[in-house]
Amino acid sequence: MQHNISLPGHGVRLVPLRRRHAADLYPYIDAEMWAGMASELPTSKRALERLFATRIADPSVIAFAVIDEETGTVAGTTSLYDYAPEQSRVELGMTFFGRNYWGRNVNASSKLALLEFAFEELRVYRVTLRCDARNVRSAAAIEKLGATLDGVLRGYRRGHDGTRVDTRVYSLLEYEWPASRSGLVQRLTPADLLPQVTELIEYSEQLMRADAQNAPLPA
């Protein structure tokens, strides 16, 4: 699937991931920042290209490069994967950003864009998010989205050091999405623009409810 996602006013643009993005993203990678990833640490730009090629070729993966609109640079990558339209569910992950983007709004903005796309375009009921149980930073970021911890999968996968790794599994459901989106928007929107943005969101939700109920659209 090929999709372009823009999130006006929040500084990011998501474009379909390409092998060529490995040239921009490989310099960000080191063993410490890759420690919580399920895939093996790419040790060359060519290895990262092969990893991206695998994601691009997988029909259950919708992979993106995240563009920082202020500078036009590639800030990182993120994906929707294990997409099962017949079950109305998808997972969000395969994410990493350059260290210079840590602590900024790029990650939260891209999550807002992907969740909006998942719930409002793909119309899924459930979005799953996972992280290494030892990765406190990732767990905190997921919890700030409003996701609920479903549980811990003990010894779920083999770590890069050969040990078994526990995985924390979170989910966000369709009826929880409006509150999650509101929280993300408030985090990301300058205070002077928040009233207008909130009004637009409320109107959008009215349209969605009317469409779902096949009711007349609000005037």
Short mmCIF file of C-alpha atoms in Angstrom, two decimals:
data_model
loop_
_atom_site.label_atom_id
_atom_site.label_comp_id
_atom_site.label_asym_id
_atom_site.label_seq_id
_atom_site.Cartn_x
_atom_site.Cartn_y
_atom_site.Cartn_z
CA MET A 1 0.00 0.00 0.00
CA GLN A 2 1.22 3.49 -0.81
CA HIS A 3 0.05 6.43 1.28
CA ASN A 4 1.21 9.97 1.95
CA ILE A 5 0.18 11.47 5.28
CA SER A 6 0.44 15.15 6.14
CA LEU A 7 -0.33 16.64 9.52
CA PRO A 8 -0.48 20.40 8.90
CA GLY A 9 0.73 22.54 11.77
CA HIS A 10 2.59 19.78 13.60
CA GLY A 11 5.81 19.76 11.62
CA VAL A 12 5.94 16.28 10.11
CA ARG A 13 5.09 14.63 6.83
CA LEU A 14 4.97 10.87 6.36
CA VAL A 15 5.92 9.49 2.94
CA PRO A 16 6.17 5.89 1.74
CA LEU A 17 9.44 4.33 2.88
CA ARG A 18 11.98 3.71 0.11
CA ARG A 19 15.28 1.85 0.11
CA ARG A 20 17.03 5.14 -0.61
CA HIS A 21 15.98 6.44 2.82
CA ALA A 22 18.60 4.12 4.31
CA ALA A 23 21.27 6.62 3.26
CA ASP A 24 19.62 9.31 5.41
CA LEU A 25 18.81 7.08 8.38
CA TYR A 26 21.83 4.79 8.71
CA PRO A 27 24.03 7.53 10.30
CA TYR A 28 21.52 7.70 13.19
CA ILE A 29 22.01 4.05 14.16
CA ASP A 30 24.19 2.76 16.96
CA ALA A 31 24.01 -0.28 19.23
CA GLU A 32 22.58 1.62 22.20
CA MET A 33 19.69 3.25 20.34
CA TRP A 34 18.90 -0.06 18.56
CA ALA A 35 18.89 -2.13 21.78
CA GLY A 36 15.10 -2.46 22.04
CA MET A 37 14.52 -3.37 18.38
CA ALA A 38 13.32 -6.82 17.36
CA SER A 39 15.27 -6.81 14.09
CA GLU A 40 19.03 -7.34 13.99
CA LEU A 41 21.27 -4.26 14.20
CA PRO A 42 22.12 -3.14 10.64
CA THR A 43 25.90 -2.92 10.38
CA SER A 44 25.96 -1.14 7.02
CA LYS A 45 23.83 1.09 4.84
CA ARG A 46 23.26 -1.91 2.55
CA ALA A 47 21.96 -3.98 5.49
CA LEU A 48 19.49 -1.22 6.35
CA GLU A 49 18.40 -1.10 2.70
CA ARG A 50 17.70 -4.84 2.84
CA LEU A 51 15.66 -4.39 6.03
CA PHE A 52 13.63 -1.61 4.39
CA ALA A 53 13.16 -3.71 1.23
CA THR A 54 11.67 -6.51 3.34
CA ARG A 55 9.19 -4.11 4.94
CA ILE A 56 8.26 -2.52 1.63
CA ALA A 57 7.59 -5.92 0.04
CA ASP A 58 5.37 -7.15 2.90
CA PRO A 59 1.68 -6.53 2.09
CA SER A 60 0.80 -6.43 5.80
CA VAL A 61 3.21 -3.51 6.41
CA ILE A 62 2.57 0.17 5.63
CA ALA A 63 6.01 1.71 6.15
CA PHE A 64 6.85 5.41 6.23
CA ALA A 65 9.79 7.75 6.35
CA VAL A 66 9.13 10.71 8.65
CA ILE A 67 10.12 14.08 7.23
CA ASP A 68 10.85 17.06 9.47
CA GLU A 69 9.01 19.77 7.54
CA GLU A 70 11.03 22.58 9.13
CA THR A 71 14.31 21.31 7.66
CA GLY A 72 13.15 18.86 4.98
CA THR A 73 15.38 16.16 6.46
CA VAL A 74 14.45 12.53 7.11
CA ALA A 75 14.00 12.31 10.88
CA GLY A 76 13.21 8.61 11.21
CA THR A 77 10.89 5.82 10.17
CA THR A 78 7.69 4.30 11.54
CA SER A 79 5.16 1.74 10.32
CA LEU A 80 1.79 0.15 10.64
CA TYR A 81 2.27 -3.62 10.41
CA ASP A 82 0.49 -6.95 10.85
CA TYR A 83 -2.49 -5.20 9.27
CA ALA A 84 -5.46 -7.60 9.32
CA PRO A 85 -8.40 -5.76 7.69
CA GLU A 86 -10.73 -8.73 8.15
CA GLN A 87 -10.12 -8.48 11.92
CA SER A 88 -10.02 -4.66 11.94
CA ARG A 89 -6.68 -4.44 13.71
CA VAL A 90 -3.13 -3.27 13.09
CA GLU A 91 0.12 -2.80 15.04
CA LEU A 92 2.12 0.41 15.24
CA GLY A 93 5.88 0.24 15.55
CA MET A 94 9.14 -0.43 13.67
CA THR A 95 10.00 3.11 14.76
CA PHE A 96 13.28 4.90 15.26
CA PHE A 97 14.43 8.53 15.11
CA GLY A 98 17.78 10.22 15.13
CA ARG A 99 18.97 11.22 18.60
CA ASN A 100 18.71 14.89 17.68
CA TYR A 101 14.94 14.36 17.45
CA TRP A 102 14.57 12.67 20.84
CA GLY A 103 12.62 14.80 23.30
CA ARG A 104 11.02 16.81 20.52
CA ASN A 105 7.51 16.52 19.13
CA VAL A 106 8.47 14.59 15.99
CA ASN A 107 7.68 11.18 17.49
CA ALA A 108 4.38 12.30 19.04
CA SER A 109 3.37 14.08 15.81
CA SER A 110 4.06 11.01 13.70
CA LYS A 111 2.11 8.83 16.16
CA LEU A 112 -0.84 11.23 15.94
CA ALA A 113 -0.71 11.05 12.14
CA LEU A 114 -0.50 7.24 12.09
CA LEU A 115 -3.23 6.72 14.66
CA GLU A 116 -5.49 9.15 12.82
CA PHE A 117 -4.83 7.23 9.61
CA ALA A 118 -5.44 3.85 11.29
CA PHE A 119 -8.71 4.77 13.00
CA GLU A 120 -10.16 7.19 10.46
CA GLU A 121 -8.94 5.87 7.10
CA LEU A 122 -8.32 2.16 7.67
CA ARG A 123 -11.23 2.13 10.17
CA VAL A 124 -9.55 -0.40 12.49
CA TYR A 125 -10.99 -1.19 15.90
CA ARG A 126 -7.69 -1.95 17.64
CA VAL A 127 -4.15 -0.61 17.38
CA THR A 128 -1.49 -2.64 19.19
CA LEU A 129 1.84 -1.22 20.36
CA ARG A 130 4.70 -3.29 21.76
CA CYS A 131 8.05 -2.57 23.34
CA ASP A 132 10.91 -4.36 25.05
CA ALA A 133 9.95 -4.56 28.74
CA ARG A 134 13.34 -3.06 29.64
CA ASN A 135 12.81 -0.02 27.39
CA VAL A 136 11.45 2.46 29.92
CA ARG A 137 11.61 5.38 27.46
CA SER A 138 9.46 3.62 24.86
CA ALA A 139 6.98 2.38 27.47
CA ALA A 140 6.53 5.91 28.82
CA ALA A 141 5.97 7.29 25.31
CA ILE A 142 3.32 4.65 24.58
CA GLU A 143 1.53 5.30 27.87
CA LYS A 144 1.44 9.03 27.09
CA LEU A 145 -0.61 8.16 24.00
CA GLY A 146 -3.36 6.88 26.30
CA ALA A 147 -2.76 3.22 25.43
CA THR A 148 -3.61 0.50 27.97
CA LEU A 149 -1.14 -2.16 29.06
CA ASP A 150 -2.65 -5.52 28.09
CA GLY A 151 0.13 -7.51 29.74
CA VAL A 152 3.71 -8.73 29.51
CA LEU A 153 4.67 -11.58 27.20
CA ARG A 154 7.39 -13.39 29.14
CA GLY A 155 10.37 -14.59 27.14
CA TYR A 156 8.59 -13.47 23.97
CA ARG A 157 11.64 -13.20 21.73
CA ARG A 158 15.35 -13.80 21.64
CA GLY A 159 17.40 -10.66 22.25
CA HIS A 160 20.46 -9.71 20.25
CA ASP A 161 22.66 -10.96 23.12
CA GLY A 162 21.00 -14.39 23.02
CA THR A 163 18.89 -13.93 26.16
CA ARG A 164 15.11 -14.17 26.20
CA VAL A 165 13.33 -10.80 26.26
CA ASP A 166 9.99 -9.90 27.84
CA THR A 167 7.67 -7.72 25.74
CA ARG A 168 5.09 -5.23 27.00
CA VAL A 169 1.90 -5.19 24.91
CA TYR A 170 -0.39 -2.14 24.82
CA SER A 171 -3.56 -1.39 22.91
CA LEU A 172 -5.72 1.54 21.93
CA LEU A 173 -9.32 0.82 20.93
CA GLU A 174 -11.64 2.72 18.63
CA TYR A 175 -13.77 4.25 21.41
CA GLU A 176 -10.60 5.37 23.25
CA TRP A 177 -9.21 7.17 20.22
CA PRO A 178 -11.05 10.53 20.63
CA ALA A 179 -9.61 11.04 24.13
CA SER A 180 -6.16 9.94 22.96
CA ARG A 181 -6.28 12.31 19.99
CA SER A 182 -7.44 15.19 22.18
CA GLY A 183 -4.51 14.62 24.54
CA LEU A 184 -2.01 14.45 21.67
CA VAL A 185 -3.40 17.56 20.01
CA GLN A 186 -3.18 19.52 23.27
CA ARG A 187 0.46 18.43 23.68
CA LEU A 188 1.36 19.46 20.15
CA THR A 189 -0.70 22.60 19.48
CA PRO A 190 0.45 26.10 20.50
CA ALA A 191 -1.94 27.55 23.09
CA ASP A 192 -3.13 30.38 20.84
CA LEU A 193 -4.26 27.91 18.14
CA LEU A 194 -5.84 25.32 20.43
CA PRO A 195 -9.44 26.70 20.42
CA GLN A 196 -9.63 26.61 16.60
CA VAL A 197 -8.03 23.17 16.40
CA THR A 198 -10.36 21.79 19.09
CA GLU A 199 -13.38 23.15 17.20
CA LEU A 200 -12.21 21.46 14.00
CA ILE A 201 -11.73 18.14 15.81
CA GLU A 202 -15.21 18.31 17.36
CA TYR A 203 -16.74 19.01 13.95
CA SER A 204 -14.77 16.13 12.41
CA GLU A 205 -16.09 13.78 15.09
CA GLN A 206 -19.66 14.91 14.37
CA LEU A 207 -19.14 14.04 10.71
CA MET A 208 -17.69 10.64 11.59
CA ARG A 209 -20.58 9.80 13.91
CA ALA A 210 -23.15 10.91 11.35
CA ASP A 211 -21.43 8.87 8.65
CA ALA A 212 -21.27 5.78 10.86
CA GLN A 213 -24.97 6.09 11.71
CA ASN A 214 -25.96 7.02 8.15
CA ALA A 215 -27.56 10.13 9.61
CA PRO A 216 -27.89 13.57 8.01
CA LEU A 217 -24.62 15.49 8.19
CA PRO A 218 -24.51 18.49 10.57
CA ALA A 219 -25.08 21.87 8.94
#
